[in-house]
PDB file of C-alpha atoms in Angstrom:
ATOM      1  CA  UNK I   1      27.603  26.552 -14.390  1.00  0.00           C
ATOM      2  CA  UNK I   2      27.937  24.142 -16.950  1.00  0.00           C
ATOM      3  CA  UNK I   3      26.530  20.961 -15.391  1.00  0.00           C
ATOM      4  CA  UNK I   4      23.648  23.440 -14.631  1.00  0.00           C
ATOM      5  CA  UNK I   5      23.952  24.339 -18.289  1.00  0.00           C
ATOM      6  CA  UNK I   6      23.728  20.684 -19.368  1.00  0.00           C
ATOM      7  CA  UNK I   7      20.790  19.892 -16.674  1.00  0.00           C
ATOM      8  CA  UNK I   8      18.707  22.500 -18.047  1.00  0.00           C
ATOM      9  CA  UNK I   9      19.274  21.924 -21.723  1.00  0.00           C
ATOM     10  CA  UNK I  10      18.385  18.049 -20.798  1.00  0.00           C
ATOM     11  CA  UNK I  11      15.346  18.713 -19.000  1.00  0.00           C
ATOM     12  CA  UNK I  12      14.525  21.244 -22.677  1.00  0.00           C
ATOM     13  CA  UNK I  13      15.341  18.591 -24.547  1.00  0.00           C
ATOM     14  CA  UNK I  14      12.997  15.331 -22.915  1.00  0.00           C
ATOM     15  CA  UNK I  15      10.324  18.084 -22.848  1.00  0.00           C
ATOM     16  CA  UNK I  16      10.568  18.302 -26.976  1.00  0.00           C
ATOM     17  CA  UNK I  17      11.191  14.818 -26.705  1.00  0.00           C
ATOM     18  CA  UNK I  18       7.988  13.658 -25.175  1.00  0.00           C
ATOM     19  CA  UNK I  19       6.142  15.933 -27.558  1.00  0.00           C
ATOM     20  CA  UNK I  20       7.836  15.230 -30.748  1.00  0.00           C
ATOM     21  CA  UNK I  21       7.049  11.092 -30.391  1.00  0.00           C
ATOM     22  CA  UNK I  22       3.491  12.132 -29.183  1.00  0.00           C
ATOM     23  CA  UNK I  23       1.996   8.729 -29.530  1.00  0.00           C
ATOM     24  CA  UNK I  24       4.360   6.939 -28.411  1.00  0.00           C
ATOM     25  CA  UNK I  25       4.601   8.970 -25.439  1.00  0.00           C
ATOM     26  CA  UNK I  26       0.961   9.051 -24.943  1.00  0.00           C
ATOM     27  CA  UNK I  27       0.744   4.751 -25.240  1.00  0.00           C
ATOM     28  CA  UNK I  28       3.646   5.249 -22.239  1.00  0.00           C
ATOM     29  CA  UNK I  29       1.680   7.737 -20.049  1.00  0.00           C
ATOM     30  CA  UNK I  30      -1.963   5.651 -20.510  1.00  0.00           C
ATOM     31  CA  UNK I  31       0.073   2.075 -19.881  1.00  0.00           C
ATOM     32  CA  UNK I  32       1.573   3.970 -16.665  1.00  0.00           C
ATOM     33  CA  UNK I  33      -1.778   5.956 -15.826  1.00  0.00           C
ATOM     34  CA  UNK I  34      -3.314   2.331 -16.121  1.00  0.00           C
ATOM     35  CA  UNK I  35      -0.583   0.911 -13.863  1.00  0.00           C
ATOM     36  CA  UNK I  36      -0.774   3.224 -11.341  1.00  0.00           C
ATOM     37  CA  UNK I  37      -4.532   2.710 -11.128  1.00  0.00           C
ATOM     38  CA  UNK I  38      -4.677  -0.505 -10.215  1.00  0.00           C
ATOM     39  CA  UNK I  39      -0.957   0.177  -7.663  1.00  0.00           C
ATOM     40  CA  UNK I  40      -3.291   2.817  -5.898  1.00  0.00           C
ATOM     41  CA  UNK I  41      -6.539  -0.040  -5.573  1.00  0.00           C
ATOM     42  CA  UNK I  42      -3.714  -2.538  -4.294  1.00  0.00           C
ATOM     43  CA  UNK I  43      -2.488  -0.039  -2.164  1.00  0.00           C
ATOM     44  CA  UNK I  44      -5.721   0.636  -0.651  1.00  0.00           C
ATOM     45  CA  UNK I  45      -6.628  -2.968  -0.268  1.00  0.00           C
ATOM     46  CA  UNK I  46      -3.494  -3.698   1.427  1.00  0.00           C
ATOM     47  CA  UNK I  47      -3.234  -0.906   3.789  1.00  0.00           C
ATOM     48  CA  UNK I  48      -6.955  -0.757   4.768  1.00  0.00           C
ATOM     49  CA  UNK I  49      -6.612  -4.802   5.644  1.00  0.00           C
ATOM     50  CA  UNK I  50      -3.725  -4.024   7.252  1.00  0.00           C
ATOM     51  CA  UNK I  51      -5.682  -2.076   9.814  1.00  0.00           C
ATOM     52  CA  UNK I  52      -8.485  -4.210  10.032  1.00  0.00           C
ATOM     53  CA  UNK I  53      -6.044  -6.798  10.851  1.00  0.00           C
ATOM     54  CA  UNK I  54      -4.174  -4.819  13.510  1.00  0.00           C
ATOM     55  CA  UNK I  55      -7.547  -3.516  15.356  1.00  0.00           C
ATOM     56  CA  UNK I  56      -8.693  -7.146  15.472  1.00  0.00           C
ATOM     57  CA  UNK I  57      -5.740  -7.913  16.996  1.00  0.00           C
ATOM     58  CA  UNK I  58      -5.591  -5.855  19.709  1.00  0.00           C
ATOM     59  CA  UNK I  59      -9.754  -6.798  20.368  1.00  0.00           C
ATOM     60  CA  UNK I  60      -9.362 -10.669  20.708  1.00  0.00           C
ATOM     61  CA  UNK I  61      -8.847 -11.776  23.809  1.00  0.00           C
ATOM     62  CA  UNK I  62      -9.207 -15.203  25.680  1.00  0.00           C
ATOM     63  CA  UNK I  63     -12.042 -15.323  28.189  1.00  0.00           C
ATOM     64  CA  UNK I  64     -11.248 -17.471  31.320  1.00  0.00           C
ATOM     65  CA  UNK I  65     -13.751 -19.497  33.004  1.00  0.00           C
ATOM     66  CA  UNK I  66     -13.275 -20.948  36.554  1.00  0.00           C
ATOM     67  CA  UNK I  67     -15.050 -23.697  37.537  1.00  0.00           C
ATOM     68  CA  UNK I  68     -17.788 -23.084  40.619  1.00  0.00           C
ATOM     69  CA  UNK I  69     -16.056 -24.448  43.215  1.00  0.00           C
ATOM     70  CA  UNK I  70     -12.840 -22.651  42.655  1.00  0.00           C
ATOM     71  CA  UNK I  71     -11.328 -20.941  45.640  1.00  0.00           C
ATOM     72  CA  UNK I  72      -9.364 -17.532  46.291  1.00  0.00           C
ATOM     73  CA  UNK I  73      -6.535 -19.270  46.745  1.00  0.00           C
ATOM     74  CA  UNK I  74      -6.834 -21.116  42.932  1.00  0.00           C
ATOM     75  CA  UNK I  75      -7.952 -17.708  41.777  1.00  0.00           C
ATOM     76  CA  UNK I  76      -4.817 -16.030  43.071  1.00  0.00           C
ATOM     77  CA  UNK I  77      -2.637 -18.725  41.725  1.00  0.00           C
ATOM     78  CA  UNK I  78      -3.688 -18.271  38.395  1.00  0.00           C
ATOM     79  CA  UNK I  79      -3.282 -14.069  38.431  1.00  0.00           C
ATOM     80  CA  UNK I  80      -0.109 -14.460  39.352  1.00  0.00           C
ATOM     81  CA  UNK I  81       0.810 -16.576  36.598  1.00  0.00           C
ATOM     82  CA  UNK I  82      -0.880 -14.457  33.791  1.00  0.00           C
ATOM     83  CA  UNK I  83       1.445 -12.055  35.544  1.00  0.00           C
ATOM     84  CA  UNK I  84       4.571 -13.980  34.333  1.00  0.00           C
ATOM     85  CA  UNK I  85       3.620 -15.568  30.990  1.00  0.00           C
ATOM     86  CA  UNK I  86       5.160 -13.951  28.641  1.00  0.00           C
ATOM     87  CA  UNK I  87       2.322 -13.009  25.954  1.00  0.00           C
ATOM     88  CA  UNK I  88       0.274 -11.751  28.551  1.00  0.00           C
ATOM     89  CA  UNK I  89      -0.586  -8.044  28.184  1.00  0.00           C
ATOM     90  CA  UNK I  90      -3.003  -7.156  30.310  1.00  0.00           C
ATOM     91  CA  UNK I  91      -6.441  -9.029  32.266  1.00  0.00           C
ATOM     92  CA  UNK I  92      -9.291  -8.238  33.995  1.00  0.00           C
ATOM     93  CA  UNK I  93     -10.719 -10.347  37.002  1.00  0.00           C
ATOM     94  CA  UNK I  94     -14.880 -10.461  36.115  1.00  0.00           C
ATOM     95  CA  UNK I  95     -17.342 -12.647  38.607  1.00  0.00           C
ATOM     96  CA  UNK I  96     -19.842 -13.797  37.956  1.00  0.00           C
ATOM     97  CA  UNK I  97     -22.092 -11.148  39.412  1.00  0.00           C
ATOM     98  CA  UNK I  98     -21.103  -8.632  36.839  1.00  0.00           C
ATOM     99  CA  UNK I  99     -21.745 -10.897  33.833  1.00  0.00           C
ATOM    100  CA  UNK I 100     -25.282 -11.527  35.164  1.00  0.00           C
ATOM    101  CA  UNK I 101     -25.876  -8.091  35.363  1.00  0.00           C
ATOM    102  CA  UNK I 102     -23.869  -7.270  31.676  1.00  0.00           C
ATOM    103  CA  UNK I 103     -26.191  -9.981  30.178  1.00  0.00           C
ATOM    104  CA  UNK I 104     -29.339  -8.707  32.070  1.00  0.00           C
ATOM    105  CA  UNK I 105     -28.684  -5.791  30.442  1.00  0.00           C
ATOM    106  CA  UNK I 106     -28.349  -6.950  26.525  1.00  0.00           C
ATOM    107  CA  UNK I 107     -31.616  -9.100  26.633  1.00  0.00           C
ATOM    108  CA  UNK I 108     -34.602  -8.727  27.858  1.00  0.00           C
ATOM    109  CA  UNK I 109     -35.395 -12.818  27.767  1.00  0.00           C
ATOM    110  CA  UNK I 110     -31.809 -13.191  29.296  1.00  0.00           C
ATOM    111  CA  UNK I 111     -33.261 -10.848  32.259  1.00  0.00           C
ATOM    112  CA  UNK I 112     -36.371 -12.692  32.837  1.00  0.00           C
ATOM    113  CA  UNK I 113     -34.867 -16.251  32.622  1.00  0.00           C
ATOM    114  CA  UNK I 114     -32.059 -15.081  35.264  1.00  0.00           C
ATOM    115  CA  UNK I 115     -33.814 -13.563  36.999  1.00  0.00           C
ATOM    116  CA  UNK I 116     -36.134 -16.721  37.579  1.00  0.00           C
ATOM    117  CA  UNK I 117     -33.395 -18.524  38.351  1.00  0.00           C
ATOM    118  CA  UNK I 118     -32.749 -18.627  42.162  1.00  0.00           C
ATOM    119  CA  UNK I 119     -28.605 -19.232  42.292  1.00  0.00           C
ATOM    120  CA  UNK I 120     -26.550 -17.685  39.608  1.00  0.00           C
ATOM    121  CA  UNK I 121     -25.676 -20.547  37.125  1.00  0.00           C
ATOM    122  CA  UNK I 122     -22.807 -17.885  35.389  1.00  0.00           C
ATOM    123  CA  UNK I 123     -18.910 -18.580  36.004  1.00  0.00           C
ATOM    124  CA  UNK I 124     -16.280 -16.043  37.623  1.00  0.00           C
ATOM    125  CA  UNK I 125     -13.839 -15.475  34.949  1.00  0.00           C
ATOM    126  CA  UNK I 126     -10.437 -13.677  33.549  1.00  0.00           C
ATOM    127  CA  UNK I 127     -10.645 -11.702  30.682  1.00  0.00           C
ATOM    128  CA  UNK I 128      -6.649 -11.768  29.235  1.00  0.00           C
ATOM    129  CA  UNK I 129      -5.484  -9.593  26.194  1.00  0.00           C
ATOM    130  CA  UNK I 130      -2.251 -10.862  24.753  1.00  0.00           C
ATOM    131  CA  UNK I 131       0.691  -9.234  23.104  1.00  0.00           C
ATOM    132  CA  UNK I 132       1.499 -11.675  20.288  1.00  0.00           C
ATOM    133  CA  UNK I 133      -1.732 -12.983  18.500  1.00  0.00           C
ATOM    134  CA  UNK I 134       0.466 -15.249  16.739  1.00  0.00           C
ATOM    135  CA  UNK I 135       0.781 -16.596  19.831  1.00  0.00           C
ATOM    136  CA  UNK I 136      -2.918 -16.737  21.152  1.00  0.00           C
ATOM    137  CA  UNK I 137      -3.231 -20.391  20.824  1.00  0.00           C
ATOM    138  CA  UNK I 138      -0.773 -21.163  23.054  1.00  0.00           C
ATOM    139  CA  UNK I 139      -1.248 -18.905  25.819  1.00  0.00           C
ATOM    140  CA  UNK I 140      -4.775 -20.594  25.484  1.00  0.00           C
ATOM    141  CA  UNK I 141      -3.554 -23.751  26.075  1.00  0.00           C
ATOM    142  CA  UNK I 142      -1.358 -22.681  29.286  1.00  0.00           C
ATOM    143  CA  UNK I 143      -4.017 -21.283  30.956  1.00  0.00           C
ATOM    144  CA  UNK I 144      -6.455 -24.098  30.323  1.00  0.00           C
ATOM    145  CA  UNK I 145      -3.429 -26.844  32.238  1.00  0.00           C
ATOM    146  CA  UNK I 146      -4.857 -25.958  35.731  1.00  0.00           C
ATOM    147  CA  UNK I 147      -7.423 -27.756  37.158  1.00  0.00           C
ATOM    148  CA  UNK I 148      -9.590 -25.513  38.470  1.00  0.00           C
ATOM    149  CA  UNK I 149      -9.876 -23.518  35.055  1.00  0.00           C
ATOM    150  CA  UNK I 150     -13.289 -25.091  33.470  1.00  0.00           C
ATOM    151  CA  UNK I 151     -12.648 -22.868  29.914  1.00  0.00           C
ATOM    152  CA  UNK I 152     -10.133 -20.740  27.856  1.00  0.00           C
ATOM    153  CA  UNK I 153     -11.776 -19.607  25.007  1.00  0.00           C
ATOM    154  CA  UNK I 154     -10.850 -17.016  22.018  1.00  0.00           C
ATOM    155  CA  UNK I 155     -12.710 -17.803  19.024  1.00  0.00           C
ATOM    156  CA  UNK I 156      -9.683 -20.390  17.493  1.00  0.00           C
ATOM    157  CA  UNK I 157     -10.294 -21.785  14.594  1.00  0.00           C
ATOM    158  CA  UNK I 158     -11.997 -18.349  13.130  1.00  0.00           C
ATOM    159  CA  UNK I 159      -9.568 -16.362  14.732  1.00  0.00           C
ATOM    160  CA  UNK I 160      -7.040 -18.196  12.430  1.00  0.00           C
ATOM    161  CA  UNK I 161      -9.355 -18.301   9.066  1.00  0.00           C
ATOM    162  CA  UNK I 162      -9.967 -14.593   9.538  1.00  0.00           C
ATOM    163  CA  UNK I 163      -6.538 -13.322  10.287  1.00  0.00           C
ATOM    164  CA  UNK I 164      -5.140 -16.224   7.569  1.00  0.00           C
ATOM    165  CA  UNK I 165      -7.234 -14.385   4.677  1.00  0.00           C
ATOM    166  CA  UNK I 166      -6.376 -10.687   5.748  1.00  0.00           C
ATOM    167  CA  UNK I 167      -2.736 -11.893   5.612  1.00  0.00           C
ATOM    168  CA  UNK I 168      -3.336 -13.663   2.563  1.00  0.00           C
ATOM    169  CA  UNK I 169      -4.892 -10.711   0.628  1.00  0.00           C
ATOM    170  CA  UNK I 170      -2.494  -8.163   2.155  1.00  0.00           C
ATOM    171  CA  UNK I 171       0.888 -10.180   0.953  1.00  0.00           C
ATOM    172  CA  UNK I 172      -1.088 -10.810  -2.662  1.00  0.00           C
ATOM    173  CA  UNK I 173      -1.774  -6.997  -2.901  1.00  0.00           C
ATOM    174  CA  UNK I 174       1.749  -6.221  -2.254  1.00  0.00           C
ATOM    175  CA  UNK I 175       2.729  -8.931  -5.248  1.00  0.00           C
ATOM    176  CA  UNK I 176       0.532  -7.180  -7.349  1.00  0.00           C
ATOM    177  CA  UNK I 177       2.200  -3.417  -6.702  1.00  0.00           C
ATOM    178  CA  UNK I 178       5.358  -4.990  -7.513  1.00  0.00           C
ATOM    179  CA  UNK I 179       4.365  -7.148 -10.776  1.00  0.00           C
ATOM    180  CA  UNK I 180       2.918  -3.979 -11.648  1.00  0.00           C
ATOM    181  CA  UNK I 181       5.691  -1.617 -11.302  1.00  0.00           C
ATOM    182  CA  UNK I 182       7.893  -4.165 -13.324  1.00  0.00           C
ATOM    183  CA  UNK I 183       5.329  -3.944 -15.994  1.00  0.00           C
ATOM    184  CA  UNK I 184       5.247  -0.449 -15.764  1.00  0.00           C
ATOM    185  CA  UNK I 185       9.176  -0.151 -16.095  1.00  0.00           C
ATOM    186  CA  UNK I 186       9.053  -2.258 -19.453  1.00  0.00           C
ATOM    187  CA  UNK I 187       6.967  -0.190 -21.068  1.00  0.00           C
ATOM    188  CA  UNK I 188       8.701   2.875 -20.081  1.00  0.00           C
ATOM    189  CA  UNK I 189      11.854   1.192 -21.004  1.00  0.00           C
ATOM    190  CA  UNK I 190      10.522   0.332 -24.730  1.00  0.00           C
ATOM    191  CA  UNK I 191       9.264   3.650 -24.974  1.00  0.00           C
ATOM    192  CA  UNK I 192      12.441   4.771 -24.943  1.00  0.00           C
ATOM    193  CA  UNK I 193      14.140   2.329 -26.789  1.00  0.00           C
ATOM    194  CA  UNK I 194      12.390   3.743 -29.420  1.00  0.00           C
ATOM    195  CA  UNK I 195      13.102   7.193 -29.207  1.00  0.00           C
ATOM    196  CA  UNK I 196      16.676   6.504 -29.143  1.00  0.00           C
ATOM    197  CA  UNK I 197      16.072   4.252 -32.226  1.00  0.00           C
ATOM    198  CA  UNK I 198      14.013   7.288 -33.938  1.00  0.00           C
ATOM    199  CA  UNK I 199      16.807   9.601 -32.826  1.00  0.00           C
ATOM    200  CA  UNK I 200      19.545   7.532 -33.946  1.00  0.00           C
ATOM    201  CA  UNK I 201      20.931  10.921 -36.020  1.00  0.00           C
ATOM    202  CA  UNK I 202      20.942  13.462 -34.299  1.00  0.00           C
ATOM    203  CA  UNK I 203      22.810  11.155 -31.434  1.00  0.00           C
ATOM    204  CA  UNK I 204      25.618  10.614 -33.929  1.00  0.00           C
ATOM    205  CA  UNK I 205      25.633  14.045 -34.726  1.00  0.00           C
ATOM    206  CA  UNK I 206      26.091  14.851 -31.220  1.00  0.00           C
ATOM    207  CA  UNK I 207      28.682  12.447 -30.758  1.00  0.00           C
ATOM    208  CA  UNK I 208      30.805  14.299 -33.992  1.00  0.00           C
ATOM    209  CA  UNK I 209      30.974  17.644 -32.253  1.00  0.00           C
ATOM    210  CA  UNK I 210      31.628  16.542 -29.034  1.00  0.00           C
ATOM    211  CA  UNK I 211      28.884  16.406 -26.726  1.00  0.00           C
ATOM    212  CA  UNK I 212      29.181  14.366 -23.434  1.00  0.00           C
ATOM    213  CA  UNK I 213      27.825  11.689 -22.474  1.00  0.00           C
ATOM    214  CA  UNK I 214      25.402  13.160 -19.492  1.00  0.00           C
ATOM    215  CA  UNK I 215      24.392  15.800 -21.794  1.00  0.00           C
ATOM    216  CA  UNK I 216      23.506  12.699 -24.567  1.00  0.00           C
ATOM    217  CA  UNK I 217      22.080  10.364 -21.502  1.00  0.00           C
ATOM    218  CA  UNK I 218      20.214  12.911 -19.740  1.00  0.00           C
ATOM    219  CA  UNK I 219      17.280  13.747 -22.385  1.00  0.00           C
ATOM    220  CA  UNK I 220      16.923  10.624 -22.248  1.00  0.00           C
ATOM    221  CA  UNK I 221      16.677   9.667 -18.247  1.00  0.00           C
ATOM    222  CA  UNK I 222      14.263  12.755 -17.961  1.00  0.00           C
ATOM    223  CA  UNK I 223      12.408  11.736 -20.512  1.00  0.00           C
ATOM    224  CA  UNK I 224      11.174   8.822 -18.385  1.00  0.00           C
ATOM    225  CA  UNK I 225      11.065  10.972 -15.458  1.00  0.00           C
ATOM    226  CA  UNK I 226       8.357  13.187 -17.239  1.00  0.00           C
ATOM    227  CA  UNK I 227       6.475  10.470 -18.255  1.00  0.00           C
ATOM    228  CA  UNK I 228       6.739   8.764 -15.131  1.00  0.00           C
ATOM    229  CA  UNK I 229       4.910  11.925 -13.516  1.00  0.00           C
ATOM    230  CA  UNK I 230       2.864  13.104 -16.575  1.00  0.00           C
ATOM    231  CA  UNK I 231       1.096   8.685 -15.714  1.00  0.00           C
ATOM    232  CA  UNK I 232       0.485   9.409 -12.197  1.00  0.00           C
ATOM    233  CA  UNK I 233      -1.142  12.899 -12.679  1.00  0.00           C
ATOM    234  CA  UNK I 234      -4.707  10.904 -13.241  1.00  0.00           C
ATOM    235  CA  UNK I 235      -3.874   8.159 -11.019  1.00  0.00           C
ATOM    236  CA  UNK I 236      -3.847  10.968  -8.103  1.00  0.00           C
ATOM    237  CA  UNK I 237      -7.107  12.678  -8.856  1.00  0.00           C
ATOM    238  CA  UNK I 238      -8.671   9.456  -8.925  1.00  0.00           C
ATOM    239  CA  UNK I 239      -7.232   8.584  -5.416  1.00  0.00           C
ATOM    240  CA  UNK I 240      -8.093  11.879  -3.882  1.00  0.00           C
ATOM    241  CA  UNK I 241     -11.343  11.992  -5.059  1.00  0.00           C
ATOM    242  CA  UNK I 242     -12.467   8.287  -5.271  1.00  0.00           C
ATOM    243  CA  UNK I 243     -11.465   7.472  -2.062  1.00  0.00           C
ATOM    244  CA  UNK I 244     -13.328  10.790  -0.298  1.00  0.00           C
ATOM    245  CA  UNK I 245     -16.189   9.767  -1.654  1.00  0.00           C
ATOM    246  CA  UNK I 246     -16.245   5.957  -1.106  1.00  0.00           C
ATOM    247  CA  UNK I 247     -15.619   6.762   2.371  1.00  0.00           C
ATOM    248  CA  UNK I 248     -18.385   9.078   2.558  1.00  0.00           C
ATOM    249  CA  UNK I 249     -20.727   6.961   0.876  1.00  0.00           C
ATOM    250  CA  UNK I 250     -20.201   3.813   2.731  1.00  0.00           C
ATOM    251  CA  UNK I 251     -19.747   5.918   6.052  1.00  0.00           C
ATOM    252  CA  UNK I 252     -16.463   4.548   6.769  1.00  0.00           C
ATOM    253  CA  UNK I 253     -17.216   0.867   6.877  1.00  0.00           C
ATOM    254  CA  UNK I 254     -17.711  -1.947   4.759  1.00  0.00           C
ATOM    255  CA  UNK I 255     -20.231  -4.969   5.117  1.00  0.00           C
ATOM    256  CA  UNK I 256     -19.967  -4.818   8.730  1.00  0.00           C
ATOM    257  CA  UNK I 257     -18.720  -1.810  11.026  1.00  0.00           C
ATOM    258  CA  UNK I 258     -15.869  -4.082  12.027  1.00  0.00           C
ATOM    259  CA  UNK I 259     -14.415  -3.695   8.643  1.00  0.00           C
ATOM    260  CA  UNK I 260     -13.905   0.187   8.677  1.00  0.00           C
ATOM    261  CA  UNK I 261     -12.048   2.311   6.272  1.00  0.00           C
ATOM    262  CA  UNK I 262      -9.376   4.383   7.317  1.00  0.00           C
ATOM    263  CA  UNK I 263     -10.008   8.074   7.267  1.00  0.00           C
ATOM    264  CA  UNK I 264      -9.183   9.886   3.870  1.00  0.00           C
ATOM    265  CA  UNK I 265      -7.120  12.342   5.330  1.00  0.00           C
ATOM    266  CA  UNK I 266      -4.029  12.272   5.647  1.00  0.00           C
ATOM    267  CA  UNK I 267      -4.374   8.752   3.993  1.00  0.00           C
ATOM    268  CA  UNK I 268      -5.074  10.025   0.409  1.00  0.00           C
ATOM    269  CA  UNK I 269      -1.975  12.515   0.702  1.00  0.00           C
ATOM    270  CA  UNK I 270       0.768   9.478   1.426  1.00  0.00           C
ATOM    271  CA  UNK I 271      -0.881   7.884  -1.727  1.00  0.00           C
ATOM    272  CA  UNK I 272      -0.207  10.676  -3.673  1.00  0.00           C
ATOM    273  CA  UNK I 273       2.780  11.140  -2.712  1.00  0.00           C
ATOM    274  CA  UNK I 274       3.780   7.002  -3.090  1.00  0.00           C
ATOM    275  CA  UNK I 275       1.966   7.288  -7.203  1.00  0.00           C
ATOM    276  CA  UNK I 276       3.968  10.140  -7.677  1.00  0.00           C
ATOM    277  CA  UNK I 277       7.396   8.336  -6.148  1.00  0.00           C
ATOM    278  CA  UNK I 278       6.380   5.582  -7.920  1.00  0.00           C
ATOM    279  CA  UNK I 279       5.942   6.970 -11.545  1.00  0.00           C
ATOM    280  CA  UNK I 280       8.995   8.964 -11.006  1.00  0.00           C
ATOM    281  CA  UNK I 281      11.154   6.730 -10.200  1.00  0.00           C
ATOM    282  CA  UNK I 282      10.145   3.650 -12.016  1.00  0.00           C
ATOM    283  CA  UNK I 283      10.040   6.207 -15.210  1.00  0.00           C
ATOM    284  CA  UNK I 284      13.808   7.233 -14.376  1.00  0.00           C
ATOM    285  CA  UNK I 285      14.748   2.824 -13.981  1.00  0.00           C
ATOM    286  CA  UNK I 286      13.156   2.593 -17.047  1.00  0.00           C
ATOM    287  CA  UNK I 287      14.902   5.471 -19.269  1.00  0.00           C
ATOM    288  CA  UNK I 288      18.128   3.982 -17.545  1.00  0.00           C
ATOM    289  CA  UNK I 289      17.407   0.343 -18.327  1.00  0.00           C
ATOM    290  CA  UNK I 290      16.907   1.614 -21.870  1.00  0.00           C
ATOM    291  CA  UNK I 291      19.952   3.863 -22.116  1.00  0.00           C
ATOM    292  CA  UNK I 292      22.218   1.398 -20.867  1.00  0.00           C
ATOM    293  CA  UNK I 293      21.349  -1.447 -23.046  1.00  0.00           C
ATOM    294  CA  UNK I 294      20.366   0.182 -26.172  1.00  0.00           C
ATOM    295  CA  UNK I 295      22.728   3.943 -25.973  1.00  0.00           C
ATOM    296  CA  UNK I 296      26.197   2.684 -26.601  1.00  0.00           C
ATOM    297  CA  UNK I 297      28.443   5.818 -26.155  1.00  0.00           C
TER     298      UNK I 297
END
């Protein structure tokens, strides 16, 4: 009963708290809100790269080309070594029949021209998806060692850029979130150092009739807490709503339909939920930075 006692009165007490320094609880709550506002666009950035990333991934694959006077046997040789290389997922056996007829289909000039033509000039081929795209370049190069192979080709070079930049901009978005939160924790930290300083008193009253430390502390570590959640109330709406309707906007894609957006829903609830963790707890590291340097009981 009495630590509930003691929890209660704290919580009643950071409430007045927050209130009584108005402004300078207001500067802490706008320097979070502003915080969290640019976490959440990091956040976004990062994830929805992430899956860019990922679904190019799992598209790129590294078309085969035999040369024309490749026989079953050479053919079969080289299945059954995609079937033991290592970072060889899956592949599909395409001849050159069914590219003709692919290509016939996507262009009309395509049709006429091959159709003019009295041998097909096209090459049977492999079409290989790998498990490791980190490891696409040399699977590439395996494949092209045998002699009857005229081609292996994925796209390297731009393959590489494009992944590179997505990596890039993901690992630089997740720097930001955590430069951020740091800021964010200073300020809450100095926020408090002040209303300890402003409260100096009624602390040393506290301490002459013989109040604990927790219930001295606590005030203080809910404090940040509060103001912690009270910053990412804005933050959220913003998410929630911005989000829904860039997505709706934009259709789901930017630029280019490769770059899609993932789907608000649930997306926009984990965000929520991460601003609100976030505030929280960086409010709470903050109050306790504060108490511990500046509080000596």
């Amino acid at each position: 009963m009495k630590a509930l006692r003691i929890l209660s009165r704290s919580i009643r007490d950071s409430f007045k708290s927050v209130f009584r320094n108005f402004s300078l609880s207001m500067a802490s709550i706008l320097c979070t809100t502003i915080t969290l506002i640019l976490v959440a666009v990091a956040i976004f950035l990062s994830y929805n790269v992430r899956e860019v990333t990922t679904t190019l991934e799992h598209e790129l694959t590294i078309v085969v080309y035999y040369k024309q006077d490749v026989t079953d046997e050479q053919k079969m040789e080289l299945e059954n070594a995609l079937k033991t290389m290592d970072n060889v997922d899956t592949y599909e056996i395409k001849n050159k029949d069914e590219w003709k007829a692919e290509m016939q289909k996507e262009s009309d000039t395509l049709k006429t021209t091959l159709d003019y033509l009295e041998e097909n000039p096209l090459l049977d081929s492999v079409i290989v998806t790998v498990k490791n795209v980190d490891d696409l370049s040399e699977t590439a190069n395996k494949i092209r060692e045998y002699d009857f192979v005229s081609s292996a080709e994925y796209g390297e070079g731009m393959v590489e850029n494009v992944i590179g930049i997505f990596d890039a901009i993901s690992w630089g978005t997740i720097a930001m979130v955590v430069a951020l939160v740091l800021v964010t924790a200073f300020l809450i930290s100095n926020t408090i150092k002040l209303t300890i300083f402003s409260r100096k008193t009624e602390i040393e009253i506290m301490r002459l009739v013989g109040a604990s430390n927790s219930a001295i502390k606590l005030p203080f570590i809910f404090e940040g807490f509060i103001l912690g959640v009270f910053g990412s109330i804005i933050p959220i709406l913003i998410s929630i709503y911005g989000y829904v309707v860039l997505y709706n906007q934009t259709g789901g894609y930017v630029f280019t339909k490769i770059i899609t957006l993932v789907e608000p829903f649930p997306f926009v609830i984990y965000l929520s939920l991460i601003l609100l963790l976030i505030g929280s707890l960086v409010g709470m590291f903050g109050s306790w930075r504060a108490v511990r340097k500046h509080l000596k009981i």
